[in-house]
Coordinates of C-alpha atoms in Angstrom, one line a residue:
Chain A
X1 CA -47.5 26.5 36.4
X2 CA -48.6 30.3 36.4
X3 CA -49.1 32.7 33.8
X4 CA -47.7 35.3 36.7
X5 CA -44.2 36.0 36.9
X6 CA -43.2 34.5 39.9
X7 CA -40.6 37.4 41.7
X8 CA -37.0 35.0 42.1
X9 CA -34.0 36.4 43.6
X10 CA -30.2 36.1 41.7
X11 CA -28.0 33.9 44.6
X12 CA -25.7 33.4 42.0
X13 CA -24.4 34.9 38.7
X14 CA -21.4 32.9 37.1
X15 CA -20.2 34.7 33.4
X16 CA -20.0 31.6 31.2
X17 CA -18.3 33.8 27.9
X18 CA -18.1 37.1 27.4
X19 CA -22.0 37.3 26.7
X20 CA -23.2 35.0 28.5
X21 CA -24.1 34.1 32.0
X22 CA -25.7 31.8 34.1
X23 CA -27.9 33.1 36.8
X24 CA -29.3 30.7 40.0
X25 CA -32.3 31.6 41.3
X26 CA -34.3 30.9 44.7
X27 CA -37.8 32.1 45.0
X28 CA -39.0 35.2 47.0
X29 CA -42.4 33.5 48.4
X30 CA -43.5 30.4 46.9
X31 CA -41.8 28.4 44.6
X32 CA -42.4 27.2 41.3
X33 CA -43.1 23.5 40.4
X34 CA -40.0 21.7 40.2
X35 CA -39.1 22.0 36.1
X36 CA -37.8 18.9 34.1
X37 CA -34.6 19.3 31.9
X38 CA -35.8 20.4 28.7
X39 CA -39.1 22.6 29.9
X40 CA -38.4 26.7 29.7
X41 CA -39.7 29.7 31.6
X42 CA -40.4 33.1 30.8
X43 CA -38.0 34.8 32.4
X44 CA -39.0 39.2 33.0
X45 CA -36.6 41.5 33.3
X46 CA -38.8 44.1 35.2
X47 CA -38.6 47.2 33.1
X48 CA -37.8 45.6 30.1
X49 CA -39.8 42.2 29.3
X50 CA -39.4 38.9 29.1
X51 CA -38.4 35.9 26.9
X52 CA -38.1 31.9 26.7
X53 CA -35.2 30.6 28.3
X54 CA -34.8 26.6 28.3
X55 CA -33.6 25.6 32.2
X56 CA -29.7 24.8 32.4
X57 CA -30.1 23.6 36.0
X58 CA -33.4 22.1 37.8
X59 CA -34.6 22.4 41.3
X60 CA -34.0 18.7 42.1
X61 CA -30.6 19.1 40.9
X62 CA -28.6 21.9 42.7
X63 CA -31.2 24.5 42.3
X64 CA -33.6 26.7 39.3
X65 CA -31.1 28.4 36.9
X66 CA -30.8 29.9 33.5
X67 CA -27.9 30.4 31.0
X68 CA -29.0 33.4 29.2
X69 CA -27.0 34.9 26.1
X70 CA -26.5 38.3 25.7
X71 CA -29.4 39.2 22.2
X72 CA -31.7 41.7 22.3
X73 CA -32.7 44.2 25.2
X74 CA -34.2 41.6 27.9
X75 CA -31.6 39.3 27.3
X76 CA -29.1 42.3 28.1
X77 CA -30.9 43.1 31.2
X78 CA -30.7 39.5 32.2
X79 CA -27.4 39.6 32.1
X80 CA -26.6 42.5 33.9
X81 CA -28.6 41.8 36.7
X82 CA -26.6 41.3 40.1
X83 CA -26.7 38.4 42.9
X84 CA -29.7 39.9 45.2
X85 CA -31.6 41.6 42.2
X86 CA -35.1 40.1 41.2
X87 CA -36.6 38.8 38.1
X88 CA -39.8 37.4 37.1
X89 CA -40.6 33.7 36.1
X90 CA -43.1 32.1 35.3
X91 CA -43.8 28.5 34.0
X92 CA -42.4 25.3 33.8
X93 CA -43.4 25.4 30.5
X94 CA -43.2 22.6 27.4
X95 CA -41.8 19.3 27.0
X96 CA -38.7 17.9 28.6
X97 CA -36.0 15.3 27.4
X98 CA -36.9 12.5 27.7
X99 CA -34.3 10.5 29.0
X100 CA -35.9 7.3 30.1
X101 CA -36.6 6.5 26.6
X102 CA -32.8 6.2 26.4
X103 CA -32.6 3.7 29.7
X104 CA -30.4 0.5 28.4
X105 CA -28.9 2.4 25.1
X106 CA -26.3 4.3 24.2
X107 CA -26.7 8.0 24.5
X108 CA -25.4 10.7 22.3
X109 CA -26.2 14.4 23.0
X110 CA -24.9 17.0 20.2
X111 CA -25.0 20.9 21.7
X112 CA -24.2 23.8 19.4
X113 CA -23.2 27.2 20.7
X114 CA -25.7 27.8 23.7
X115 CA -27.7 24.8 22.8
X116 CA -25.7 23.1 25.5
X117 CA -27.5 25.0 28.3
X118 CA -30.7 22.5 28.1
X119 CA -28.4 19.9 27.4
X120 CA -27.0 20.6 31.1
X121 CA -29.5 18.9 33.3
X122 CA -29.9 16.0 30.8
X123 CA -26.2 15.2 30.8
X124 CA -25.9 15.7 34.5
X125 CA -29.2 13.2 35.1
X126 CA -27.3 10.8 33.0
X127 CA -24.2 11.3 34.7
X128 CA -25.9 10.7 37.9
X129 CA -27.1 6.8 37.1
X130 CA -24.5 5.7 34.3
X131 CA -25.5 2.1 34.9
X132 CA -28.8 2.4 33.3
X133 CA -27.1 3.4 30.4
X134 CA -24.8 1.6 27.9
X135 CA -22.3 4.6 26.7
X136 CA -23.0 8.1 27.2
X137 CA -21.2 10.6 24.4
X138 CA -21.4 14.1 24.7
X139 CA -20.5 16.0 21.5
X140 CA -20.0 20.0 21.5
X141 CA -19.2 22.6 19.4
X142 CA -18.7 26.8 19.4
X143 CA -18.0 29.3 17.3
X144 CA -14.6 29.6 18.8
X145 CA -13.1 28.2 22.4
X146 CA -13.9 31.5 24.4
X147 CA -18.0 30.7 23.1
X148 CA -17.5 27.4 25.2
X149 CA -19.2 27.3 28.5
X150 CA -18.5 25.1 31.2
X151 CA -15.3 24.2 29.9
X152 CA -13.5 22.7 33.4
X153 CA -16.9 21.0 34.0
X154 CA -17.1 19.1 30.7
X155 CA -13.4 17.7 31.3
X156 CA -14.2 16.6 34.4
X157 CA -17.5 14.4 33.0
X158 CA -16.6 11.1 32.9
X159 CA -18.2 9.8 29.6
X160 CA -17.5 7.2 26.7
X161 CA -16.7 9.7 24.3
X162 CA -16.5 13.6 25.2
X163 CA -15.7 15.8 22.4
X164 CA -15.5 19.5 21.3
X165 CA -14.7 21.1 18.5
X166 CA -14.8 25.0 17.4
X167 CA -15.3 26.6 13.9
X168 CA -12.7 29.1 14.5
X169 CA -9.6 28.2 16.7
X170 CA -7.8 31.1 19.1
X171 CA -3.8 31.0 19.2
X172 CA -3.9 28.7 22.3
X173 CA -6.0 25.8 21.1
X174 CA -5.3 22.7 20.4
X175 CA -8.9 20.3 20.0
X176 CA -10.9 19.9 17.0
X177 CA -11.7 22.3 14.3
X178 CA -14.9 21.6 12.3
X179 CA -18.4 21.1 12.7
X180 CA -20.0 19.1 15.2
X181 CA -21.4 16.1 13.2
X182 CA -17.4 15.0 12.2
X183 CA -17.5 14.7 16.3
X184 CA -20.2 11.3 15.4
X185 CA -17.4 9.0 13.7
X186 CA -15.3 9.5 16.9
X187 CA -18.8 8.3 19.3
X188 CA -19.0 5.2 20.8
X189 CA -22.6 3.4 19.8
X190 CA -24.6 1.4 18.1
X191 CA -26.9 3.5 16.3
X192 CA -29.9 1.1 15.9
X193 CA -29.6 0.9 19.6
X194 CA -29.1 4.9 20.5
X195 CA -31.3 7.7 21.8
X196 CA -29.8 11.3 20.8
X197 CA -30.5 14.2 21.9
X198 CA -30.0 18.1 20.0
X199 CA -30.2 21.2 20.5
X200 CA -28.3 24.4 19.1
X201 CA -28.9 26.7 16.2
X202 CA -31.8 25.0 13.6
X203 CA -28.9 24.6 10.8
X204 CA -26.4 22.7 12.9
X205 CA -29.8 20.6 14.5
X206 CA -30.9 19.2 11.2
X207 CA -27.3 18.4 10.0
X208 CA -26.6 16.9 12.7
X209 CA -30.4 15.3 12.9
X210 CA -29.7 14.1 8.8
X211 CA -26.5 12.8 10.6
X212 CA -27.6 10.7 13.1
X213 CA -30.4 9.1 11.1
X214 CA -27.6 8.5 7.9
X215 CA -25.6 6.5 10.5
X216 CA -28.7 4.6 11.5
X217 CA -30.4 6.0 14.8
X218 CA -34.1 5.6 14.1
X219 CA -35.8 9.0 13.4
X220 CA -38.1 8.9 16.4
X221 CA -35.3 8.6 19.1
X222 CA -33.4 12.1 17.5
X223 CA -34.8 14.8 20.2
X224 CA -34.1 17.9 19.5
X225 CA -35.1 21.3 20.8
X226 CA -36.8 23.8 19.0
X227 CA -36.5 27.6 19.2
X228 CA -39.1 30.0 18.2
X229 CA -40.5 32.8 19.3
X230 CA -42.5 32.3 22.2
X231 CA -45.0 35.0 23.9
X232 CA -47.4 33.4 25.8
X233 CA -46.2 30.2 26.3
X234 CA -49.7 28.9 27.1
X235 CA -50.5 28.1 23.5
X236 CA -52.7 31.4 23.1
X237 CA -51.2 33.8 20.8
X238 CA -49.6 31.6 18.3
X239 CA -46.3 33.3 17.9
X240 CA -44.5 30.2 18.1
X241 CA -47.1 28.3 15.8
X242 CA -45.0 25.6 13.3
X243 CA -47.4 24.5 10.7
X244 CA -50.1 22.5 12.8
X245 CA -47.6 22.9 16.1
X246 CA -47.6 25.0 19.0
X247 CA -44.0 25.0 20.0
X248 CA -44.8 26.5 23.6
X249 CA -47.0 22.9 24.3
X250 CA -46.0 20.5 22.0
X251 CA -42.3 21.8 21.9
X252 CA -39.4 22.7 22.7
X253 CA -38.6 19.2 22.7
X254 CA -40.1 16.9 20.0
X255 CA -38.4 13.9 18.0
X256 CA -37.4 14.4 14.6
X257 CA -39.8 12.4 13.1
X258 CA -42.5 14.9 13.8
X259 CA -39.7 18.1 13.5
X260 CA -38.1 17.0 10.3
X261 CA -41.5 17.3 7.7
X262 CA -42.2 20.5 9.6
X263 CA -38.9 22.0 9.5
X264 CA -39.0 21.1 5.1
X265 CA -41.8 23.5 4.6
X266 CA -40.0 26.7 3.3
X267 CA -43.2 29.3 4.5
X268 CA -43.1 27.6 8.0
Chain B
X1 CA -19.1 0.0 18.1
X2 CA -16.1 1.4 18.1
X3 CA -14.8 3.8 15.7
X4 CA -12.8 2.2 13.2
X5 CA -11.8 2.0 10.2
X6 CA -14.2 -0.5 8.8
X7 CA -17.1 2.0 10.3
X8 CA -16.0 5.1 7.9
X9 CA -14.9 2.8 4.8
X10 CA -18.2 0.8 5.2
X11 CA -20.0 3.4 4.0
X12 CA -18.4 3.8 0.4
X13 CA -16.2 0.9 -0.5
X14 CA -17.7 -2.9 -0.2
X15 CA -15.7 -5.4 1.6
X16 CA -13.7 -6.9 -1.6
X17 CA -12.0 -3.4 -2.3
X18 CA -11.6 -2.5 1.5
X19 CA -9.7 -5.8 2.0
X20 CA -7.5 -4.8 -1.8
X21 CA -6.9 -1.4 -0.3
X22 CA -5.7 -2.3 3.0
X23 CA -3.3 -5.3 1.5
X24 CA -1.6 -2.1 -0.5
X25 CA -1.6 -0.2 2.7
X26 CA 1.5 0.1 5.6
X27 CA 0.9 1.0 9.3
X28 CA 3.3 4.6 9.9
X29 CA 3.5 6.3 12.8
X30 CA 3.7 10.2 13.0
X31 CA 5.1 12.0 16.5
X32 CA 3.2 14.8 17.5
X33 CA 4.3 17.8 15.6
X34 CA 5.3 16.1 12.7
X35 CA 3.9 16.6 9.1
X36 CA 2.4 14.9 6.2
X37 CA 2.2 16.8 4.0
X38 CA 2.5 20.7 2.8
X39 CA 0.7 23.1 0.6
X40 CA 1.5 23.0 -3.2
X41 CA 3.7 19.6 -2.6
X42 CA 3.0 17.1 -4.9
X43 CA 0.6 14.4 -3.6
X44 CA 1.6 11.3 -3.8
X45 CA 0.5 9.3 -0.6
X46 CA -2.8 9.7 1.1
X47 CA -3.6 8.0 4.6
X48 CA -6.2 6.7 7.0
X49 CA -6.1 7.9 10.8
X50 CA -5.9 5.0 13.2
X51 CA -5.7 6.8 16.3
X52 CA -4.6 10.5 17.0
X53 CA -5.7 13.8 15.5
X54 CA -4.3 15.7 12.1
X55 CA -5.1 19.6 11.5
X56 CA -5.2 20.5 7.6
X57 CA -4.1 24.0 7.4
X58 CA -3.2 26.3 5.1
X59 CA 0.1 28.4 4.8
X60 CA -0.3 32.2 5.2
X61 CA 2.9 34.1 4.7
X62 CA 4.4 35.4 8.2
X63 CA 2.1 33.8 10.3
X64 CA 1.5 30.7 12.3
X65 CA -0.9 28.4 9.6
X66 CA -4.3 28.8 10.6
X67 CA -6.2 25.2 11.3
X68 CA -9.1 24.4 8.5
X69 CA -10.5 21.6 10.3
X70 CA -9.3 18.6 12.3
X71 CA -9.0 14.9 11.3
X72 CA -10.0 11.9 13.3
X73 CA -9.9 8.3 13.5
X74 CA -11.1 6.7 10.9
X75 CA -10.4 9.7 8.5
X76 CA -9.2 9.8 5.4
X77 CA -6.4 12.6 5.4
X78 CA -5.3 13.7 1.7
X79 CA -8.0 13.4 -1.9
X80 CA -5.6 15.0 -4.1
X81 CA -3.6 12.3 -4.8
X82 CA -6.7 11.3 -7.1
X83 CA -7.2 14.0 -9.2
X84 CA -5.2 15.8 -11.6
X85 CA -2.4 17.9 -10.8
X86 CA -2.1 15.8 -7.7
X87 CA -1.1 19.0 -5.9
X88 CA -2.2 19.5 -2.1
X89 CA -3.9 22.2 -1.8
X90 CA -3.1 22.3 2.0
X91 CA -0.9 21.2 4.5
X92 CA -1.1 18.6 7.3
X93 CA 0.3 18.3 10.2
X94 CA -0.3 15.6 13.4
X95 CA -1.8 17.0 16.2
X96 CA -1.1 14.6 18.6
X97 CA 0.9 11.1 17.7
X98 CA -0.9 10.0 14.8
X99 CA -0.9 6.0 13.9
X100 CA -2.0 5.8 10.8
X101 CA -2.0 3.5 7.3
X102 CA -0.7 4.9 5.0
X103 CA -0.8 4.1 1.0
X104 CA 1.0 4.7 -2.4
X105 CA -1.4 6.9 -4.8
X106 CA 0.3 5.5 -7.6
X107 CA -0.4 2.3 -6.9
X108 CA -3.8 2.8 -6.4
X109 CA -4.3 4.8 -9.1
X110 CA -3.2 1.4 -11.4
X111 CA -5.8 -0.6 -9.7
X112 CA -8.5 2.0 -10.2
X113 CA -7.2 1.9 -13.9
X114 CA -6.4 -1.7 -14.2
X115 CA -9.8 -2.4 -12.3
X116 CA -12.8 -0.3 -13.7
X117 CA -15.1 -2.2 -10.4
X118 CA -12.4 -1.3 -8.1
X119 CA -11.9 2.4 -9.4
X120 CA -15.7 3.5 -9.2
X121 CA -16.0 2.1 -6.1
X122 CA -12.9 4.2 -4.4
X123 CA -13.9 7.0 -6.5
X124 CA -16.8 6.9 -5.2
X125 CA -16.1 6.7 -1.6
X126 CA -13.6 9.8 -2.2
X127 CA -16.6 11.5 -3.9
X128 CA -18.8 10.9 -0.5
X129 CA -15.9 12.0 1.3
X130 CA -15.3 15.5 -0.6
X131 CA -19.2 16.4 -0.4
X132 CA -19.2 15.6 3.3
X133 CA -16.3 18.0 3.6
X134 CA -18.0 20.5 1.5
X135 CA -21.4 20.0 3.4
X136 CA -19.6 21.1 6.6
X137 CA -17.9 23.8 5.2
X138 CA -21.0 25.3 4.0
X139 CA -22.6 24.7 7.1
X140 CA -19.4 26.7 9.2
X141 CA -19.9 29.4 6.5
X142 CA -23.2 30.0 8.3
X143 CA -22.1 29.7 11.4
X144 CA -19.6 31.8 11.0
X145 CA -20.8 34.7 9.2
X146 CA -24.0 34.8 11.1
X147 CA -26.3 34.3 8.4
X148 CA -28.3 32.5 11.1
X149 CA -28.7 34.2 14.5
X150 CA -30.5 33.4 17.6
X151 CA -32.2 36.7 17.8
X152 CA -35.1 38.2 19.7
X153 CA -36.6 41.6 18.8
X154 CA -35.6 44.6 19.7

């Protein structure tokens, strides 16, 4: 880990919607340590600054990249850079999924909107060994179809239960229209015996947390990823301070038995 | 587990009344296309999903009906068969082929009257179904109409 961006060059730049992209990176000198699917980086868009960006694809797994949304002024540099321009990172910084806690269960991981980039690595890691899991169900849902990324890769994930839904169907769709959670009745496991995984906006995370735990998945094996605003990212500044919490060291991933009390308080 | 039907009707309606309701109830099959039920129509049937998809829609005048929100397996499609005017208040229409049972509100209207028990008890599991509904129609609202943003400063 540094607290120097670290200069990486663009090899690849793949548009994802019509604000977002995904950018692959490979180092200019050293590298980075490899990151864990989960863990962000600061990410510096020379001339403009730099934000948190959870990892959509890891090192060990085809290679360092982010899917980055189009948001505020270093987001929109992000994604204007070209294949061959530079950034900044630095990090790997936070906690990661933690997937071997779900070794011998069923598996449900709920994305919301660009909550499914983080998801990425973790679905792909499952994907990888699905014998040391019992089912695996993905669950996704968008504003509308065009906000859906990945779309071919998803079909092509062979899963227990894949399904994706919108809030606001185009002309030329035909899947599911509602929120995410109706996705759960449609899942294939056992809920005392499940590990879920959540990330997306905080409304949809603790429906879909309240969900889960109303179905009967224990409230300690509900991760889910929180956003705030992180600076630093070495637990210095406090920007990203929740109540007693540091989300930049003890986040972004924490299970919902330590998120949900925090996330209650109304000044937090 | 499976989704089934016992996993959705679990939830609200104990075993004796699941077991009345289903003796009351006939398998029907819908072909892809086909609807249940339209807008303003007077409701007299409601069903649950056995397999397949149904969109609830709602009819605006010179275009193609806009989709509300899909329905699943294990789904109940149709509430206003239970309360008064027993008017839909929108249309429904199978996604894909849609098995499905499907049952007579009138009758089970008598045995909610006829049975006080039985009648809180699918009442009830109506109730948990509309404030589910509700819940997630609040929670699109936000989504979309942006009230909550990922956002970093400008």
């Amino acid at each position: 880990m540094t607290a120097v961006p670290v200069p990486h060059r663009v090899v690849a730049r793949r548009p994802e919607t019509a604000d977002t992209v995904t950018l692959r990176f490979e180092p200019v000198g050293r590298p980075l340590p490899d990151f864990l699917p989960g863990q962000f980086a600061m990410v510096h868009a020379f001339g403009r600054g730099e934000i948190p960006v959870s990892v959509s694809s890891v090192q060990a797994t085809g290679g360092l990249a982010h899917t980055v949304r189009s948001v505020g002024a270093v987001s929109d540099g992000l994604c204007a850079v070209r294949v061959g321009d530079v950034v900044g990172i630095r990090g790997p910084y936070g906690t990661s999924w933690e997937l071997e806690r779900a070794r011998g269960r069923d598996v449900v991981i709920v994305a919301g909107g660009i909550g499914f980039a983080p998801l990425r690595p973790l679905i792909l890691g499952a994907l990888a060994e699905p014998e040391a899991y019992r089912r695996i169900n993905v669950l996704i849902g968008a504003r509308t179809p065009s906000d859906l990324i990945a779309r071919a890769e998803v079909a092509s994930w062979a899963t227990a239960y894949t399904g994706v839904t919108v809030d606001q169907p185009e002309p030329d769709w035909r899947g599911d229209v509602g929120v995410v959670t109706q996705l759960l009745g449609r899942a294939h496991f056992e809920p005392e015996e499940t590990t879920a995984f959540v990330c997306g906006p905080e409304p949809m995370i603790r429906a879909t947390a309240r969900e889960l735990i109303q179905h009967g998945v224990p409230h300690d094996r509900v991760q889910v990823s929180l956003e705030r605003n992180m600076r630093c990212a070495t637990g210095h500044c406090g920007h990203c301070q929740l109540g007693p919490v540091l989300v930049c060291q003890a986040g972004p991933v924490v299970d919902w038995a330590q998120a949900e009390p925090l996330l209650a308080v109304r000044e937090l | 587990m499976p989704p089934s039907i016992a996993l959705r009707m679990n939830h609200a309606l104990p075993a004796e009344h699941r077991e009345r309701l289903l003796r009351i109830g006939r398998e029907t099959d819908f072909p892809q296309g086909a609807r249940l039920f339209e807008e303003g129509g007077h409701a007299d049937r409601f069903w649950i999903v056995r397999s397949g998809t149904v969109a609830l829609d709602m009819h605006v005048p010179g275009r193609r009906p806009p989709v509300i929100e899909t329905i699943g397996v294990g789904d109940l499609v149709g509430w206003s068969w239970l309360y008064e005017p027993f008017v839909w208040q929108l249309g429904a229409g199978a996604v894909t082929s849609v098995r499905a049972y499907e049952f007579d509100a009138v009758a089970v209207r008598l045995m909610c009257l006829n049975d006080a028990e039985f009648g809180r008890a699918v009442e009830h599991w109506v109730g948990r179904v509309l404030a589910h509904r509700l819940n997630a129609a609040r929670a699109r609202l936000v989504d979309l109409y942006g009230i909550y943003e990922t956002k970093e400063e400008r």
